[in-house]
Amino acid sequence: MPKSVGLSKDKNWWRQAAIYQIYPRSFADSNGDGIGDLKGVTSRISYLKSLSLDAVWLSPFYPSALSDGGYDVADYRDVDPRLGTLADFDELLAELHKVGIRIFVDIVPNHSSNLHVWFKEAIEAQPGSKARNRYIFRDGKGENGELPPTDWVSHFAPSAWTHESVMGGKGNQWYMHWFAPEQPDFNWDNPEVEKEFLKTLEFWADRGVDGFRIDVAHALKKDLSEPLRSLPVFETLEERGNKGKGILADRDEVFKIYKQWRKLFNQYDPPRVAVAEAFVHPERLPLYASTKTLGQCFDFRFIETPFEAAAYKESVQDALELALKNKSSCTWTLSNHDQIRHATKMGLNSAVDRRSWMLSNGTSHPLDMASGTQNALAATLFILALPGSTYMYQGEELGLHEVTDIPASQIQDPQYLRNNKMDKGRDGCRVPLPWQKSGSSFGFGTGGAHLPQPSWFADYSVEAEENDPNSALSIYRIALGLRKSLITEEKIKWHKSGNSSVLHFSRPNGWHCITNFRGESYPMPKGEILISSHPLTDGKIPAGTTVWLKK
Ligand code: NOJ
Ligand code: CA
């Protein structure tokens, strides 16, 4: 096992960490082919270090036909040749560890790619064979099996079933996929699948990987008992409920898998950690975040919480209560590779229907980019001061906005391509990062970018922001640096602000956080100002500003 130089010995490092998500294809391109790669990430270690991060999480970099941005994995234990080699991965890991940054990789256990060797075997094999039993193959309905076995719907296609002939099968069965047809779901009732994933986790943990982000962690176990039950629509979380008996997701049996994974994680020193992506009823979240299972679970509530004092306070209270129940820590996140960038959400009138706005290429309603970035920074400082871990998404430290006008012909996302173009999809937050004010692909690489970058990226580039003390990048750097030394017990105390648009809380060590969400400037309480997300006006905290104080 590679020695980890420069990492803290604290086994609880993950409880209040600052974790930065890298979408490798769009971070930095080392060889000028327009696609970000692992060497590109390694070349930017000093940048990552300047953000005082505890860890980076890499979205999938495995071999993939990119039917779903890499979440269609053809081989779980290799690197896509366009992104590098395993040796490049080892080098990246070693260099990150040297500067004290840990690494999470993304595990996609619900489905593979149709190009995975197991699926290729399954398509060639007979119904009822061992190879088919690793996935979910069934006979169709109708006189000649010409109709899908059930009415189940998929996230990226009308039906969750595709006839095997589409993938070159010679028989008359259908296979199940909760996402794109190129993402066949595994049959997790088959112990061979369990064993295979344990091997994959071990493979990366042995290489020195510190943590795992678990994709669609709630969907591995399904009710596959015959006759298969009907589920013609996506249930809301409320409809699915808290009983652990969903048809396609959130079944109690899933925790047997994660308990096994936990045993494996605990064999390492320090124990490997994991964070679940689980869209489940809030009361079910603690089960995924339990120290007996995955240990931590994303809490996505801030992704949709309007930037308003009351809504923010309620979200924090709920999350803190849940964390107490599961003995885990809270997780906070404002953006990721599946979401419209939060600076954009916060610069748009909250009454605007974002889906239609995106389909209008961002033209149907005005976007106030400056106030969006300002509010986004205030929100970031607010969540960074809370107990728990913060997961950030590449580019948010630049105050970057969503790219809304990617031409239809260049869109890559199945959320657009496979949903009758009813949703612009997620490419707008996956556009390669601007490093420089000018030059080929704004310094992303020497050979263009795989998604088009708008001209306004120049003003949001690292180069443009680096020397501006009030830029988003400067604020992130200072705040994240300060946070390292301010981290304390996982508790907060609310203070009366006397203003319904202002929230004020403190941590046990006298670290105070005050956010003015809207309206009039708020008089600054006494204390040493550590940082302000936006300059004060006449010594007061303007709307859309967070201040950290030490008392
Ligand atoms: C969640 C991932 O975040 C998303 O990007 C992907 O499309 C789906 N899971 C399917 O893997
Ligand atoms: Ca490249």
Coordinates of C-alpha atoms and ligand atoms in Angstrom, one line a residue:
M1 CA 0.0 0.0 0.0
P2 CA 1.5 3.4 -0.9
K3 CA 2.6 5.4 2.1
S4 CA 0.5 8.5 2.7
V5 CA 2.9 11.4 3.3
G6 CA 1.4 14.7 4.5
L7 CA -2.0 13.4 5.6
S8 CA -3.3 14.0 9.1
K9 CA -3.6 11.0 11.4
D10 CA -7.1 12.0 12.5
K11 CA -9.5 9.1 11.8
N12 CA -12.4 11.6 11.9
W13 CA -11.0 13.8 9.2
W14 CA -14.2 13.3 7.1
R15 CA -16.6 14.6 9.7
Q16 CA -15.9 18.3 9.0
A17 CA -14.0 18.2 5.7
A18 CA -13.8 20.6 2.8
I19 CA -14.2 18.3 -0.3
Y20 CA -13.9 19.5 -3.9
Q21 CA -15.5 17.7 -6.7
I22 CA -13.6 17.4 -9.9
Y23 CA -15.3 16.5 -13.1
P24 CA -12.1 15.2 -14.8
R25 CA -13.1 15.7 -18.4
S26 CA -13.7 19.4 -17.7
F27 CA -11.0 20.4 -15.3
A28 CA -7.6 20.6 -17.2
D29 CA -6.4 19.1 -20.4
S30 CA -2.7 18.1 -20.4
N31 CA -2.3 16.9 -24.0
G32 CA -4.5 19.3 -26.0
D33 CA -7.1 16.9 -27.2
G34 CA -9.9 19.0 -25.7
I35 CA -10.7 16.5 -22.9
G36 CA -9.6 17.0 -19.4
D37 CA -7.4 14.2 -18.0
L38 CA -5.7 12.9 -14.9
K39 CA -2.3 14.5 -15.7
G40 CA -4.3 17.8 -16.1
V41 CA -5.5 17.4 -12.5
T42 CA -1.9 16.6 -11.3
S43 CA -0.7 19.7 -13.1
R44 CA -3.0 21.8 -11.0
I45 CA -2.2 20.5 -7.5
S46 CA -0.8 23.8 -6.4
Y47 CA -4.2 25.3 -7.2
L48 CA -6.0 22.7 -5.2
K49 CA -3.6 23.2 -2.4
S50 CA -4.3 27.0 -2.5
L51 CA -7.9 26.1 -1.6
S52 CA -6.9 24.3 1.7
L53 CA -8.9 21.3 0.8
D54 CA -9.2 18.1 2.8
A55 CA -10.1 16.0 -0.1
V56 CA -11.0 15.9 -3.8
W57 CA -13.7 13.7 -5.2
L58 CA -13.1 12.6 -8.8
S59 CA -16.2 11.9 -10.9
P60 CA -15.8 8.7 -13.0
F61 CA -12.6 8.5 -15.1
Y62 CA -13.0 4.9 -16.0
P63 CA -13.3 3.6 -19.6
S64 CA -16.6 4.7 -20.9
A65 CA -18.4 5.4 -24.1
L66 CA -19.7 8.6 -22.4
S67 CA -23.4 7.8 -22.9
D68 CA -23.9 9.4 -19.5
G69 CA -20.8 11.5 -18.9
G70 CA -18.7 8.6 -17.6
Y71 CA -21.5 7.2 -15.3
D72 CA -21.7 4.4 -17.8
V73 CA -18.6 2.4 -16.7
A74 CA -17.1 -0.2 -19.0
D75 CA -14.4 -1.3 -16.6
Y76 CA -14.4 -0.4 -12.9
R77 CA -10.7 -1.0 -12.4
D78 CA -9.0 1.0 -15.1
V79 CA -8.6 4.5 -16.5
D80 CA -10.2 5.6 -19.8
P81 CA -7.2 5.9 -22.2
R82 CA -8.4 9.4 -23.1
L83 CA -7.9 10.4 -19.5
G84 CA -4.7 8.6 -18.8
T85 CA -3.5 5.4 -17.2
L86 CA -3.4 3.7 -13.8
A87 CA 0.1 5.0 -13.4
D88 CA -1.2 8.5 -13.9
F89 CA -3.8 7.8 -11.3
D90 CA -1.2 6.6 -8.8
E91 CA 0.9 9.7 -9.5
L92 CA -2.1 12.0 -8.9
L93 CA -2.9 10.2 -5.7
A94 CA 0.7 10.4 -4.4
E95 CA 1.0 14.1 -5.3
L96 CA -2.3 14.9 -3.6
H97 CA -1.4 13.0 -0.5
K98 CA 2.0 14.8 -0.4
V99 CA 0.1 18.1 0.0
G100 CA -2.3 16.7 2.5
I101 CA -5.3 16.2 0.2
R102 CA -7.2 12.9 0.2
I103 CA -9.0 11.4 -2.7
F104 CA -12.5 10.0 -3.2
V105 CA -13.4 8.0 -6.3
D106 CA -16.9 7.6 -7.7
I107 CA -18.4 4.1 -7.5
V108 CA -21.3 3.4 -9.8
P109 CA -22.8 0.1 -8.6
N110 CA -26.4 0.3 -9.8
H111 CA -25.5 -0.1 -13.4
S112 CA -22.6 -0.7 -15.7
S113 CA -22.1 0.4 -19.3
N114 CA -23.5 -1.8 -22.1
L115 CA -19.8 -2.1 -23.1
H116 CA -18.9 -3.8 -19.8
V117 CA -17.5 -7.3 -20.5
W118 CA -20.3 -8.8 -18.3
F119 CA -23.0 -7.2 -20.4
K120 CA -21.4 -8.2 -23.6
E121 CA -21.4 -11.8 -22.4
A122 CA -25.0 -11.4 -21.2
I123 CA -26.2 -10.2 -24.6
E124 CA -24.6 -13.2 -26.3
A125 CA -25.9 -15.7 -23.7
Q126 CA -29.1 -17.6 -23.4
P127 CA -32.1 -16.6 -21.2
G128 CA -31.7 -18.0 -17.7
S129 CA -27.9 -18.3 -18.1
K130 CA -25.4 -17.3 -15.5
A131 CA -24.3 -14.4 -17.6
R132 CA -27.8 -13.0 -17.9
N133 CA -28.4 -13.4 -14.2
R134 CA -25.9 -10.6 -13.5
Y135 CA -28.3 -8.2 -15.0
I136 CA -32.1 -8.0 -15.0
F137 CA -33.4 -9.8 -18.1
R138 CA -37.0 -10.7 -18.5
D139 CA -39.4 -12.0 -21.2
G140 CA -41.7 -9.3 -22.6
K141 CA -45.5 -9.2 -22.4
G142 CA -47.9 -9.4 -25.4
E143 CA -48.5 -12.4 -27.6
N144 CA -45.0 -12.5 -28.8
G145 CA -43.2 -10.8 -26.0
E146 CA -43.2 -7.6 -28.0
L147 CA -44.1 -5.4 -25.0
P148 CA -41.8 -4.4 -22.1
P149 CA -42.2 -6.7 -19.0
T150 CA -43.5 -3.8 -16.8
D151 CA -44.5 -0.2 -17.0
W152 CA -41.4 1.0 -15.2
V153 CA -40.0 4.3 -16.4
S154 CA -36.3 5.3 -16.8
H155 CA -34.7 8.6 -15.9
F156 CA -33.4 9.0 -19.5
A157 CA -35.8 7.2 -21.7
P158 CA -39.5 6.6 -21.6
S159 CA -39.2 2.9 -20.6
A160 CA -36.8 1.3 -18.1
W161 CA -36.7 -1.8 -20.5
T162 CA -34.9 -2.1 -23.8
H163 CA -35.3 -5.1 -26.1
E164 CA -32.0 -7.0 -26.3
S165 CA -32.0 -6.7 -30.1
V166 CA -31.2 -3.0 -29.7
M167 CA -27.8 -4.1 -28.2
G168 CA -27.3 -6.9 -30.8
G169 CA -29.0 -9.8 -28.9
K170 CA -30.4 -12.5 -31.0
G171 CA -33.1 -13.5 -28.5
N172 CA -36.4 -12.0 -27.4
Q173 CA -35.8 -10.7 -23.9
W174 CA -35.7 -7.3 -22.4
Y175 CA -33.2 -5.8 -20.0
M176 CA -33.8 -3.2 -17.3
H177 CA -32.1 0.1 -17.0
W178 CA -33.1 2.9 -14.6
F179 CA -31.0 5.4 -16.6
A180 CA -30.0 5.2 -20.3
P181 CA -30.3 2.0 -22.3
E182 CA -26.5 2.0 -22.3
Q183 CA -26.6 1.7 -18.5
P184 CA -28.0 -1.8 -17.8
D185 CA -28.9 -2.3 -14.1
F186 CA -27.0 -5.0 -12.2
N187 CA -29.0 -7.8 -10.4
W188 CA -27.9 -7.2 -6.8
D189 CA -29.7 -10.4 -5.8
N190 CA -26.8 -12.3 -7.4
P191 CA -23.9 -12.8 -5.0
E192 CA -21.5 -12.7 -7.9
V193 CA -22.3 -9.0 -8.3
E194 CA -21.7 -8.4 -4.5
K195 CA -18.3 -10.1 -4.7
E196 CA -17.3 -8.2 -7.8
F197 CA -17.9 -4.8 -6.2
L198 CA -16.0 -5.8 -3.1
K199 CA -13.1 -6.5 -5.3
T200 CA -13.4 -3.2 -7.0
L201 CA -13.5 -1.3 -3.7
E202 CA -10.5 -3.3 -2.5
F203 CA -8.7 -2.5 -5.7
W204 CA -9.0 1.3 -5.2
A205 CA -8.6 1.2 -1.4
D206 CA -5.3 -0.8 -1.8
R207 CA -4.1 1.9 -4.2
G208 CA -4.5 4.4 -1.4
V209 CA -7.9 5.8 -2.2
D210 CA -9.3 7.4 1.0
G211 CA -13.0 7.5 0.2
F212 CA -15.8 6.5 -2.1
R213 CA -18.8 8.5 -3.4
I214 CA -21.6 6.0 -4.1
D215 CA -23.7 6.7 -7.1
V216 CA -27.5 6.1 -6.7
A217 CA -26.8 4.2 -3.5
H218 CA -30.5 3.7 -2.8
A219 CA -31.3 1.7 -6.0
L220 CA -29.2 -1.4 -5.8
K221 CA -31.9 -3.6 -4.4
K222 CA -35.2 -3.8 -6.2
D223 CA -38.3 -5.9 -5.6
L224 CA -37.8 -8.5 -8.4
S225 CA -40.3 -11.0 -7.0
E226 CA -42.8 -12.2 -9.6
P227 CA -45.1 -11.0 -10.8
L228 CA -43.1 -7.7 -11.0
R229 CA -45.2 -4.9 -9.6
S230 CA -46.4 -1.9 -11.6
L231 CA -44.8 1.6 -11.1
P232 CA -45.6 3.8 -14.1
V233 CA -44.3 7.1 -12.7
F234 CA -41.4 8.3 -10.6
E235 CA -42.6 8.4 -7.0
T236 CA -41.9 11.4 -4.9
L237 CA -39.9 10.7 -1.8
E238 CA -43.1 11.2 0.2
E239 CA -45.0 8.7 -2.0
R240 CA -42.2 6.1 -1.6
G241 CA -42.3 6.7 2.1
N242 CA -40.1 5.7 5.0
K243 CA -40.9 2.0 5.2
G244 CA -37.9 0.7 3.3
K245 CA -40.0 -1.2 0.8
G246 CA -39.8 0.8 -2.4
I247 CA -40.2 -1.2 -5.6
L248 CA -37.2 0.1 -7.4
A249 CA -35.3 1.8 -4.6
D250 CA -34.7 2.3 -0.9
R251 CA -35.3 -1.2 0.2
D252 CA -34.0 -2.3 3.6
E253 CA -32.0 -5.1 2.0
V254 CA -29.6 -2.6 0.6
F255 CA -28.0 -2.1 4.0
K256 CA -26.7 -5.7 4.0
I257 CA -24.5 -4.7 1.1
Y258 CA -23.3 -1.6 2.8
K259 CA -22.6 -3.4 6.1
Q260 CA -20.3 -5.7 4.1
W261 CA -18.6 -2.7 2.5
R262 CA -18.1 -1.2 6.0
K263 CA -16.3 -4.3 7.1
L264 CA -13.9 -3.9 4.2
F265 CA -13.4 -0.1 4.8
N266 CA -12.6 -0.8 8.5
Q267 CA -9.8 -3.1 7.6
Y268 CA -7.8 -0.1 6.4
D269 CA -5.9 2.4 8.5
P270 CA -7.4 4.9 8.5
P271 CA -10.7 3.3 7.7
R272 CA -11.9 4.2 4.2
V273 CA -14.9 6.4 4.1
A274 CA -17.9 6.7 1.9
V275 CA -20.7 9.1 1.1
A276 CA -24.0 8.0 -0.4
E277 CA -25.9 9.7 -3.1
A278 CA -29.4 8.6 -1.9
F279 CA -32.6 10.3 -2.9
V280 CA -34.8 8.9 -0.1
H281 CA -37.3 10.1 2.4
P282 CA -35.4 12.3 4.9
E283 CA -36.1 9.9 7.7
R284 CA -34.2 7.2 5.8
L285 CA -31.1 9.2 5.3
P286 CA -29.6 8.2 8.7
L287 CA -29.6 4.6 7.6
Y288 CA -27.3 5.3 4.7
A289 CA -25.1 7.6 6.8
S290 CA -24.8 5.2 9.7
T291 CA -21.4 4.3 10.9
K292 CA -22.4 0.7 10.3
T293 CA -23.1 1.4 6.7
L294 CA -21.6 4.1 4.4
G295 CA -20.9 6.6 7.2
Q296 CA -22.0 9.7 5.4
C297 CA -24.8 10.7 3.0
F298 CA -25.3 13.8 0.8
D299 CA -27.9 16.1 2.1
F300 CA -29.1 17.9 -1.0
R301 CA -31.5 20.3 0.7
F302 CA -29.5 23.4 0.0
I303 CA -29.5 22.7 -3.7
E304 CA -33.2 23.7 -3.7
T305 CA -33.5 25.9 -0.6
P306 CA -34.3 29.5 -1.7
F307 CA -31.7 32.0 -0.6
E308 CA -33.9 33.3 2.3
A309 CA -33.2 33.4 6.0
A310 CA -36.1 31.4 7.3
A311 CA -35.7 28.6 4.7
Y312 CA -31.9 28.4 5.4
K313 CA -32.5 28.2 9.2
E314 CA -35.1 25.5 8.8
S315 CA -32.8 23.4 6.6
V316 CA -29.9 23.7 9.0
Q317 CA -32.1 22.7 12.0
D318 CA -33.5 19.6 10.2
A319 CA -30.1 18.5 9.1
L320 CA -28.5 18.9 12.5
E321 CA -31.3 16.8 14.1
L322 CA -30.7 14.1 11.5
A323 CA -27.0 14.1 12.1
L324 CA -27.6 13.6 15.8
K325 CA -29.7 10.5 15.1
N326 CA -27.2 8.8 12.9
K327 CA -24.0 9.9 14.8
S328 CA -22.7 11.0 11.4
S329 CA -21.9 14.6 10.6
C330 CA -23.9 16.9 8.3
T331 CA -23.0 17.3 4.7
W332 CA -23.7 20.6 2.9
T333 CA -23.7 21.1 -0.8
L334 CA -24.9 23.9 -3.1
S335 CA -23.8 22.6 -6.5
N336 CA -22.6 19.5 -8.3
H337 CA -22.3 18.1 -11.8
D338 CA -26.0 17.4 -12.1
Q339 CA -27.3 20.9 -11.0
I340 CA -27.6 24.3 -12.5
R341 CA -24.7 26.3 -10.9
H342 CA -25.9 27.9 -7.7
A343 CA -24.6 31.4 -8.6
T344 CA -27.0 31.3 -11.5
K345 CA -30.0 30.1 -9.5
M346 CA -29.3 32.9 -7.0
G347 CA -29.1 35.6 -9.7
L348 CA -32.5 34.6 -11.2
N349 CA -35.9 35.6 -9.9
S350 CA -36.9 32.6 -7.9
A351 CA -40.4 32.6 -9.5
V352 CA -38.8 31.7 -12.9
D353 CA -39.3 28.2 -14.1
R354 CA -35.7 27.2 -14.5
R355 CA -36.3 24.3 -16.9
S356 CA -38.1 26.6 -19.4
W357 CA -35.5 29.3 -18.9
M358 CA -32.7 26.9 -19.7
L359 CA -34.6 25.7 -22.8
S360 CA -34.8 29.4 -23.9
N361 CA -31.0 29.4 -23.7
G362 CA -31.3 31.7 -20.7
T363 CA -33.0 34.4 -22.7
S364 CA -36.6 34.3 -21.4
H365 CA -35.8 36.2 -18.2
P366 CA -32.8 38.4 -17.2
L367 CA -30.0 36.9 -15.1
D368 CA -28.2 39.2 -12.7
M369 CA -24.8 37.6 -12.8
A370 CA -23.2 39.9 -10.3
S371 CA -25.8 39.5 -7.6
G372 CA -25.9 35.8 -8.3
T373 CA -22.2 35.4 -7.6
Q374 CA -22.5 37.7 -4.6
N375 CA -25.3 35.7 -3.0
A376 CA -23.6 32.4 -3.9
L377 CA -20.5 33.6 -2.0
A378 CA -22.6 34.6 1.0
A379 CA -24.3 31.1 0.9
T380 CA -20.9 29.4 0.7
L381 CA -19.5 31.2 3.8
F382 CA -22.7 30.4 5.6
I383 CA -22.4 26.6 5.0
L384 CA -18.7 26.6 5.5
A385 CA -19.2 27.9 9.1
L386 CA -21.7 25.1 9.9
P387 CA -20.7 21.9 11.6
G388 CA -20.1 19.1 9.1
S389 CA -18.5 18.6 5.7
T390 CA -19.0 20.8 2.7
Y391 CA -18.9 19.4 -0.8
M392 CA -18.0 22.0 -3.4
Y393 CA -18.1 21.6 -7.2
Q394 CA -15.3 22.7 -9.5
G395 CA -15.7 26.3 -10.7
E396 CA -17.9 27.4 -7.9
E397 CA -14.8 28.9 -6.3
L398 CA -14.7 31.2 -9.3
G399 CA -18.4 32.2 -8.8
L400 CA -18.9 30.6 -12.2
H401 CA -22.3 30.7 -13.8
E402 CA -24.2 28.0 -15.8
V403 CA -23.5 28.2 -19.5
T404 CA -27.1 28.4 -20.8
D405 CA -26.6 28.7 -24.6
I406 CA -24.8 25.5 -25.6
P407 CA -26.1 24.9 -29.1
A408 CA -28.4 21.8 -29.3
S409 CA -26.0 20.2 -31.8
Q410 CA -23.2 20.2 -29.2
I411 CA -25.2 18.9 -26.2
Q412 CA -23.8 15.6 -24.9
D413 CA -26.2 14.9 -21.9
P414 CA -28.7 12.1 -22.2
Q415 CA -31.0 14.2 -20.0
Y416 CA -31.5 16.3 -23.1
L417 CA -30.9 13.9 -25.9
R418 CA -33.1 11.1 -24.5
N419 CA -35.9 13.0 -22.9
N420 CA -37.4 14.4 -26.1
K421 CA -35.3 17.5 -25.6
M422 CA -37.7 18.6 -22.8
D423 CA -34.8 19.5 -20.5
K424 CA -31.6 21.3 -21.5
G425 CA -29.6 18.8 -19.4
R426 CA -26.5 19.2 -17.3
D427 CA -23.8 20.2 -19.8
G428 CA -24.0 23.9 -18.7
C429 CA -22.2 23.2 -15.5
R430 CA -19.7 20.8 -17.1
V431 CA -18.1 23.3 -19.5
P432 CA -14.3 23.1 -19.1
L433 CA -12.9 25.6 -16.6
P434 CA -11.4 28.9 -17.5
W435 CA -7.9 29.2 -16.2
Q436 CA -6.7 32.2 -18.2
K437 CA -8.3 35.4 -19.5
S438 CA -7.5 34.5 -23.1
G439 CA -5.9 31.9 -25.3
S440 CA -7.0 28.5 -26.4
S441 CA -9.9 27.3 -24.4
F442 CA -9.0 29.9 -21.7
G443 CA -6.1 27.9 -20.5
F444 CA -8.0 24.6 -20.1
G445 CA -5.7 23.1 -22.7
T446 CA -4.0 23.8 -26.0
G447 CA -6.6 22.2 -28.2
G448 CA -10.0 23.6 -27.6
A449 CA -12.7 22.4 -25.2
H450 CA -15.1 19.5 -25.6
L451 CA -18.0 21.8 -24.7
P452 CA -18.1 25.4 -26.0
Q453 CA -17.0 28.1 -23.5
P454 CA -18.7 31.5 -23.7
S455 CA -16.6 34.8 -24.0
W456 CA -17.7 35.9 -20.5
F457 CA -15.5 33.0 -19.0
A458 CA -12.6 35.5 -19.4
D459 CA -13.8 37.5 -16.4
Y460 CA -14.3 34.4 -14.3
S461 CA -11.0 32.9 -15.1
V462 CA -8.5 32.0 -12.4
E463 CA -6.0 34.5 -13.9
A464 CA -8.6 37.3 -13.7
E465 CA -9.6 36.5 -10.2
E466 CA -6.3 35.6 -8.6
N467 CA -5.2 39.2 -8.0
D468 CA -8.5 40.7 -7.1
P469 CA -8.9 40.5 -3.3
N470 CA -12.7 40.7 -3.6
S471 CA -13.1 38.0 -6.2
A472 CA -14.8 34.7 -5.5
L473 CA -11.5 32.9 -5.7
S474 CA -9.9 35.1 -3.2
I475 CA -12.8 34.8 -0.8
Y476 CA -12.8 31.0 -1.1
R477 CA -9.1 30.8 -0.5
I478 CA -9.2 32.9 2.6
A479 CA -12.4 31.3 4.0
L480 CA -11.2 27.8 3.4
G481 CA -7.8 28.6 5.0
L482 CA -9.5 30.2 8.0
R483 CA -11.9 27.3 8.3
K484 CA -9.1 24.9 8.9
S485 CA -8.0 26.7 12.0
L486 CA -11.6 27.5 13.2
I487 CA -13.0 24.0 13.0
T488 CA -14.4 23.1 16.4
E489 CA -17.0 20.9 18.1
E490 CA -20.0 20.0 15.9
K491 CA -22.5 22.4 17.6
I492 CA -24.1 25.7 16.9
K493 CA -26.0 28.3 18.8
W494 CA -28.5 30.6 17.2
H495 CA -28.4 34.3 18.2
K496 CA -31.3 36.7 17.9
S497 CA -30.6 39.1 15.0
G498 CA -33.7 41.2 15.5
N499 CA -34.1 41.2 11.7
S500 CA -36.0 38.5 9.8
S501 CA -33.6 38.6 6.9
V502 CA -30.5 38.1 9.0
L503 CA -29.2 34.8 10.5
H504 CA -26.6 34.8 13.2
F505 CA -25.1 31.7 14.7
S506 CA -21.9 30.8 16.5
R507 CA -19.7 27.8 17.2
P508 CA -18.5 26.8 20.7
N509 CA -15.1 28.5 20.1
G510 CA -16.5 31.9 19.5
W511 CA -16.6 31.7 15.7
H512 CA -19.6 33.7 14.7
C513 CA -21.3 33.7 11.3
I514 CA -23.8 36.4 10.3
T515 CA -25.6 36.4 7.0
N516 CA -27.7 39.3 5.7
F517 CA -30.0 37.7 3.0
R518 CA -31.8 40.7 1.7
G519 CA -33.0 44.2 2.4
E520 CA -31.3 46.9 4.4
S521 CA -27.7 46.8 5.6
Y522 CA -27.3 45.3 9.0
P523 CA -25.2 46.9 11.8
M524 CA -22.1 44.9 12.5
P525 CA -22.0 43.3 15.9
K526 CA -18.9 43.6 18.0
G527 CA -16.0 41.3 17.4
E528 CA -12.9 40.8 15.2
I529 CA -13.9 40.5 11.5
L530 CA -12.3 37.5 10.0
I531 CA -13.7 37.7 6.5
S532 CA -16.6 39.3 4.7
S533 CA -18.0 37.7 1.5
H534 CA -18.6 41.2 0.1
P535 CA -17.2 44.6 1.2
L536 CA -19.1 46.2 4.1
T537 CA -20.8 49.5 3.4
D538 CA -20.2 52.2 6.1
G539 CA -19.3 49.4 8.5
K540 CA -22.6 47.6 7.9
I541 CA -23.3 44.2 6.4
P542 CA -25.0 44.7 3.0
A543 CA -27.7 42.3 1.6
G544 CA -26.2 39.2 0.1
T545 CA -23.3 39.1 2.5
T546 CA -21.9 36.8 5.1
V547 CA -19.4 37.9 7.8
W548 CA -17.3 35.7 10.1
L549 CA -16.4 37.2 13.4
K550 CA -14.3 36.0 16.3
K551 CA -15.6 37.0 19.8
Ligands
NOJ1 C1 -26.1 10.2 -10.5 C2 -25.0 11.0 -11.1 O1 -24.6 12.0 -10.3 C3 -25.5 11.4 -12.5 O2 -24.6 12.2 -13.1 C4 -25.8 10.1 -13.3 O3 -26.4 10.5 -14.5 C5 -26.7 9.2 -12.6 N1 -26.4 9.0 -11.2 C6 -26.6 7.8 -13.2 O4 -25.4 7.2 -12.9
CA2 CA -6.6 15.4 -22.6

